[in-house]
Amino acid sequence: MSPFDQLEPTALFKALESAKPTDALPELSALLDAVRFNADGLIPAIAQQHDTGEVLMMAWMNREALEETLRTQQVCYFSRSRQKLWRKGETSGQQQKLKSAALDCDGDTLLVQVEQTGPACHTGRRSCFYVSLSTEPPAITSEPLIDPKTLYGKKSP
Amino acid sequence: MSPFDQLEPTALFKALESAKPTDALPELSALLDAVRFNADGLIPAIAQQHDTGEVLMMAWMNREALEETLRTQQVCYFSRSRQKLWRKGETSGQQQKLKSAALDCDGDTLLVQVEQTGPACHTGRRSCFYVSLSTEPPAITSEPLIDPKTLYGKKSP
């Protein structure tokens, strides 16, 4: 039993702002009911390598992808271009094993800490964030670990 | 002069997938023209503490906010609730000094590395990601560094 159990989903994250680590929180299903998915039913999910802290990528999850991620401990996104679940690494083999997952203060963004096998990026780079705007002119900051042709067989990603 | 200068914005990020760190990239303004803002004119921006790697928050930027961030080296978002520029720390004093900024492979997400003064979260916590889904039941993983009443004077955030 949690003091937050009686709250409407819309009020839950507001109430959790003043919650403490020792407080009993609602069950996972109640928290998932309160997640603020956008009009397309999605939330942004940031993937970070758990030990080095490197931010690897950002993609989207619907509730089904989030539940599968938590159940299987393998990160699953929702592909907006293909409009279906995207089990990270299902084509490339470059999976993300879940280490931890946390929602933000207003329940509309997820951070997943992962163990990334090889490159996270479809270009073969470790991280998707490689187009630096901090120099003039801008610059590419990393090279592929693996040729994307190898990652995806003969076909283009 | 860059070999990427003649590309249409829609083709630029695709072409940059195979670019190398030694390649000359287009000027900043050309890259900003190619950023894939969403239907509301926004991109998600992930803020990470530059030295510890901690992911602090995710918010949104329009082109004006992104240009101001790069020009002033102080992170500026676009507040969706207030529908105006949100110069991080303008009320709370908890600013983010820009250390670096990078776009991802398809040009629709930004990662900013920052020097965060105090808490990034309006609840007074260092990071916004404090509602862990990795335990059953879920748990709060951090406490405020500063009482939010102190951060925002008498008024509620």
Coordinates of C-alpha atoms in Angstrom, one line a residue:
Chain A
M1 CA 0.0 0.0 0.0
S2 CA 1.4 3.4 -1.0
P3 CA 0.2 6.8 -0.1
F4 CA 0.3 7.6 -3.8
D5 CA -2.1 4.7 -4.7
Q6 CA -5.3 6.8 -4.7
L7 CA -4.0 9.5 -7.1
E8 CA -5.2 10.0 -10.6
P9 CA -2.5 9.4 -13.2
T10 CA -2.4 13.1 -14.0
A11 CA -1.6 14.0 -10.4
L12 CA 0.9 11.2 -9.7
F13 CA 4.1 12.8 -11.0
K14 CA 3.3 16.1 -9.3
A15 CA 2.9 14.2 -6.0
L16 CA 6.1 12.3 -6.5
E17 CA 8.1 15.6 -6.7
S18 CA 8.2 15.7 -2.9
A19 CA 8.6 11.9 -2.4
K20 CA 11.6 10.5 -0.7
P21 CA 13.7 7.4 -1.5
T22 CA 12.2 5.7 1.6
D23 CA 8.6 6.2 0.4
A24 CA 6.6 3.3 -0.9
L25 CA 5.6 4.0 -4.5
P26 CA 2.7 2.6 -6.4
E27 CA 3.1 -0.7 -8.4
L28 CA 4.8 -0.5 -11.8
S29 CA 1.5 -0.9 -13.6
A30 CA 0.1 2.2 -11.9
L31 CA 3.2 4.2 -12.7
L32 CA 2.9 3.0 -16.4
D33 CA -0.7 4.2 -16.4
A34 CA 0.6 7.6 -15.5
V35 CA 3.4 8.0 -18.0
R36 CA 2.7 11.0 -20.2
F37 CA 2.9 9.5 -23.7
N38 CA 2.6 12.1 -26.4
A39 CA -0.3 12.4 -28.9
D40 CA 1.2 9.5 -30.9
G41 CA 1.4 7.3 -27.8
L42 CA 5.2 7.7 -27.5
I43 CA 7.9 8.9 -25.1
P44 CA 11.5 9.8 -25.9
A45 CA 13.9 7.2 -24.5
I46 CA 17.6 8.2 -24.0
A47 CA 20.1 5.3 -24.0
Q48 CA 23.3 5.8 -22.0
Q49 CA 26.1 3.3 -21.6
H50 CA 25.9 2.4 -17.9
D51 CA 29.5 2.4 -17.0
T52 CA 31.1 5.1 -19.2
G53 CA 28.2 7.5 -19.2
E54 CA 28.3 7.9 -23.0
V55 CA 24.9 9.0 -24.4
L56 CA 24.4 6.6 -27.2
M57 CA 21.1 7.5 -28.9
M58 CA 17.6 8.7 -28.4
A59 CA 14.6 6.9 -29.8
W60 CA 10.9 6.4 -29.0
M61 CA 8.9 3.9 -27.0
N62 CA 5.2 3.2 -26.8
R63 CA 3.8 1.5 -23.8
E64 CA 4.2 -1.9 -25.3
A65 CA 7.9 -1.3 -26.1
L66 CA 8.5 0.0 -22.6
E67 CA 6.8 -3.0 -21.0
E68 CA 8.7 -5.4 -23.2
T69 CA 12.0 -3.6 -22.3
L70 CA 11.3 -3.9 -18.6
R71 CA 10.1 -7.6 -18.9
T72 CA 12.9 -8.9 -21.1
Q73 CA 15.7 -6.6 -20.0
Q74 CA 16.5 -6.0 -23.6
V75 CA 15.8 -2.5 -24.9
C76 CA 12.9 -2.4 -27.4
Y77 CA 11.8 0.9 -29.1
F78 CA 8.9 1.8 -31.4
S79 CA 10.1 2.6 -34.9
R80 CA 8.2 5.7 -36.1
S81 CA 9.2 5.0 -39.8
R82 CA 8.2 1.4 -39.7
Q83 CA 5.3 1.9 -37.2
K84 CA 6.2 -1.3 -35.3
L85 CA 8.3 -2.5 -32.3
W86 CA 12.0 -2.3 -32.9
R87 CA 13.9 -4.7 -30.9
K88 CA 17.3 -3.0 -30.8
G89 CA 19.8 -5.2 -32.5
E90 CA 17.3 -7.6 -34.2
T91 CA 18.9 -6.9 -37.6
S92 CA 22.4 -5.6 -36.7
G93 CA 23.0 -7.8 -33.6
Q94 CA 24.0 -4.7 -31.7
Q95 CA 21.7 -5.2 -28.7
Q96 CA 21.2 -3.1 -25.6
K97 CA 20.9 -5.1 -22.4
L98 CA 19.0 -3.1 -19.8
K99 CA 20.8 -2.1 -16.6
S100 CA 18.2 0.4 -15.2
A101 CA 15.4 2.7 -16.4
A102 CA 14.1 5.9 -14.9
L103 CA 11.3 8.4 -15.7
D104 CA 11.9 12.1 -15.3
C105 CA 10.1 14.5 -13.0
D106 CA 7.0 15.0 -15.2
G107 CA 6.9 11.4 -16.5
D108 CA 7.3 12.2 -20.2
T109 CA 10.9 11.1 -20.8
L110 CA 12.8 7.9 -20.1
L111 CA 16.5 7.3 -19.4
V112 CA 17.7 3.8 -19.9
Q113 CA 21.2 2.7 -18.8
V114 CA 22.4 -0.1 -21.0
E115 CA 25.2 -2.4 -21.8
Q116 CA 25.6 -1.7 -25.6
T117 CA 27.0 -4.4 -27.8
G118 CA 29.3 -2.6 -30.3
P119 CA 27.9 0.4 -32.1
A120 CA 24.5 1.9 -31.1
C121 CA 24.3 3.9 -34.3
H122 CA 23.2 2.5 -37.7
T123 CA 26.2 4.3 -39.3
G124 CA 28.5 1.9 -37.3
R125 CA 29.5 4.6 -34.8
R126 CA 29.4 3.9 -31.1
S127 CA 27.1 6.9 -30.5
C128 CA 24.6 8.7 -32.8
F129 CA 25.8 12.1 -31.6
Y130 CA 28.7 12.8 -33.9
V131 CA 27.9 16.0 -35.7
S132 CA 29.4 18.7 -33.5
L133 CA 28.1 22.2 -33.6
S134 CA 30.7 23.5 -31.2
T135 CA 33.3 24.3 -33.9
E136 CA 33.0 26.6 -36.9
P137 CA 32.7 25.0 -39.3
P138 CA 30.9 22.0 -37.6
A139 CA 32.8 18.7 -37.6
I140 CA 32.3 15.0 -37.5
T141 CA 33.6 13.7 -34.1
S142 CA 33.8 9.9 -34.6
E143 CA 34.3 7.2 -37.1
P144 CA 32.5 3.9 -37.5
L145 CA 33.6 0.9 -35.4
I146 CA 32.1 -1.4 -38.0
D147 CA 31.2 -0.8 -41.6
P148 CA 27.4 -0.5 -41.8
K149 CA 27.4 -2.8 -44.8
T150 CA 28.8 -5.5 -42.4
L151 CA 26.2 -4.6 -39.8
Y152 CA 23.2 -4.9 -42.1
G153 CA 24.5 -7.4 -44.7
K154 CA 24.3 -6.2 -48.2
K155 CA 21.3 -4.0 -47.8
S156 CA 21.4 -0.3 -46.9
P157 CA 20.0 0.6 -43.4
Chain B
M1 CA 34.1 25.1 -49.5
S2 CA 32.7 21.8 -48.5
P3 CA 31.7 18.8 -50.7
F4 CA 28.4 18.9 -48.8
D5 CA 27.6 22.5 -49.6
Q6 CA 25.5 21.7 -52.7
L7 CA 23.1 19.3 -50.9
E8 CA 19.5 20.0 -50.1
P9 CA 18.8 20.1 -46.3
T10 CA 16.9 16.8 -46.6
A11 CA 19.9 15.0 -48.1
L12 CA 22.6 16.5 -45.8
F13 CA 22.4 14.2 -42.8
K14 CA 22.2 11.1 -45.0
A15 CA 25.4 12.3 -46.8
L16 CA 27.1 13.0 -43.5
E17 CA 26.7 9.4 -42.4
S18 CA 29.8 8.5 -44.3
A19 CA 31.7 11.7 -43.6
K20 CA 35.0 11.6 -41.7
P21 CA 36.5 13.8 -39.0
T22 CA 38.9 15.3 -41.5
D23 CA 36.1 16.3 -44.0
A24 CA 35.2 19.9 -44.3
L25 CA 31.6 20.3 -43.3
P26 CA 29.2 23.1 -44.4
E27 CA 28.9 26.3 -42.3
L28 CA 26.8 26.3 -39.1
S29 CA 24.0 28.1 -40.8
A30 CA 23.7 25.5 -43.5
L31 CA 23.6 22.7 -40.9
L32 CA 21.0 24.6 -38.9
D33 CA 18.9 24.8 -42.1
A34 CA 19.0 21.0 -42.3
V35 CA 18.0 20.3 -38.6
R36 CA 14.9 18.2 -38.6
F37 CA 12.7 20.2 -36.2
N38 CA 9.3 18.5 -35.6
A39 CA 5.9 19.7 -36.7
D40 CA 6.0 22.2 -33.8
G41 CA 9.4 23.5 -34.9
L42 CA 11.2 21.8 -32.0
I43 CA 13.9 19.2 -31.4
P44 CA 14.6 17.3 -28.1
A45 CA 17.8 18.5 -26.4
I46 CA 19.4 16.2 -23.8
A47 CA 21.6 17.9 -21.2
Q48 CA 24.5 16.0 -19.8
Q49 CA 27.0 17.1 -17.1
H50 CA 30.2 17.3 -19.2
D51 CA 32.6 15.8 -16.7
T52 CA 30.6 13.2 -14.7
G53 CA 28.4 12.1 -17.6
E54 CA 25.2 12.4 -15.6
V55 CA 22.2 12.9 -17.8
L56 CA 20.5 15.9 -16.2
M57 CA 17.3 16.6 -18.2
M58 CA 15.6 16.6 -21.5
A59 CA 13.8 19.6 -22.9
W60 CA 13.0 21.2 -26.3
M61 CA 14.6 23.8 -28.5
N62 CA 13.3 25.7 -31.5
R63 CA 15.8 27.2 -33.9
E64 CA 16.0 30.5 -32.0
A65 CA 16.8 28.7 -28.8
L66 CA 19.5 26.6 -30.4
E67 CA 21.1 29.6 -32.1
E68 CA 21.0 31.6 -28.8
T69 CA 22.6 28.6 -27.0
L70 CA 25.4 28.4 -29.5
R71 CA 25.9 32.2 -29.5
T72 CA 25.8 32.9 -25.8
Q73 CA 27.2 29.5 -24.6
Q74 CA 24.4 29.4 -22.0
V75 CA 21.7 26.8 -22.7
C76 CA 18.4 28.2 -23.8
Y77 CA 15.3 25.9 -24.3
F78 CA 11.8 26.6 -25.7
S79 CA 9.1 26.2 -23.0
R80 CA 6.2 24.3 -24.5
S81 CA 3.9 25.3 -21.6
R82 CA 4.8 29.0 -21.7
Q83 CA 5.4 29.0 -25.5
K84 CA 8.5 31.2 -25.2
L85 CA 12.3 31.0 -24.8
W86 CA 13.4 29.5 -21.5
R87 CA 16.8 30.7 -20.6
K88 CA 17.7 27.9 -18.2
G89 CA 18.3 29.3 -14.7
E90 CA 16.7 32.7 -15.4
T91 CA 14.4 32.2 -12.4
S92 CA 16.2 29.6 -10.3
G93 CA 19.8 30.8 -11.0
Q94 CA 20.7 27.2 -11.9
Q95 CA 22.2 27.9 -15.3
Q96 CA 23.8 25.5 -17.8
K97 CA 27.1 26.7 -19.3
L98 CA 27.5 25.1 -22.7
K99 CA 30.6 22.9 -23.1
S100 CA 29.7 21.3 -26.4
A101 CA 26.7 20.5 -28.6
A102 CA 26.2 17.7 -31.2
L103 CA 23.4 16.6 -33.4
D104 CA 22.6 12.9 -34.0
C105 CA 22.9 10.9 -37.2
D106 CA 19.5 12.0 -38.6
G107 CA 19.6 15.5 -37.3
D108 CA 16.6 15.4 -35.1
T109 CA 18.0 15.3 -31.6
L110 CA 20.6 17.4 -29.8
L111 CA 23.0 16.5 -27.1
V112 CA 24.5 19.4 -25.0
Q113 CA 27.3 18.8 -22.6
V114 CA 27.1 21.4 -19.9
E115 CA 28.5 22.7 -16.6
Q116 CA 25.3 22.7 -14.5
T117 CA 25.1 25.1 -11.5
G118 CA 23.5 23.1 -8.7
P119 CA 20.3 21.2 -9.5
A120 CA 19.0 20.9 -13.0
C121 CA 15.5 19.7 -11.9
H122 CA 12.8 22.1 -10.8
T123 CA 12.3 19.8 -7.8
G124 CA 15.7 20.8 -6.5
R125 CA 17.3 17.4 -7.5
R126 CA 20.5 17.3 -9.5
S127 CA 18.9 15.3 -12.3
C128 CA 15.3 15.0 -13.5
F129 CA 15.6 11.2 -13.8
Y130 CA 14.7 10.0 -10.3
V131 CA 11.7 7.7 -10.7
S132 CA 13.3 4.3 -11.1
L133 CA 11.3 1.6 -12.9
S134 CA 14.0 -1.0 -12.3
T135 CA 12.7 -2.1 -8.9
E136 CA 9.2 -3.5 -8.0
P137 CA 7.7 -1.4 -6.6
P138 CA 9.3 1.5 -8.4
A139 CA 11.4 3.9 -6.2
I140 CA 12.6 7.5 -5.9
T141 CA 16.4 7.5 -6.3
S142 CA 17.5 10.9 -5.2
E143 CA 16.6 13.8 -2.9
P144 CA 16.6 17.5 -3.5
L145 CA 20.0 19.4 -3.1
I146 CA 18.0 22.5 -2.5
D147 CA 14.4 23.0 -1.4
P148 CA 12.5 24.2 -4.5
K149 CA 10.9 26.9 -2.4
T150 CA 14.3 28.4 -2.0
L151 CA 15.0 28.0 -5.8
Y152 CA 11.9 29.8 -6.8
G153 CA 11.3 32.2 -3.9
K154 CA 7.9 31.9 -2.4
K155 CA 6.1 30.9 -5.6
S156 CA 5.6 27.3 -6.6
P157 CA 7.5 26.2 -9.8

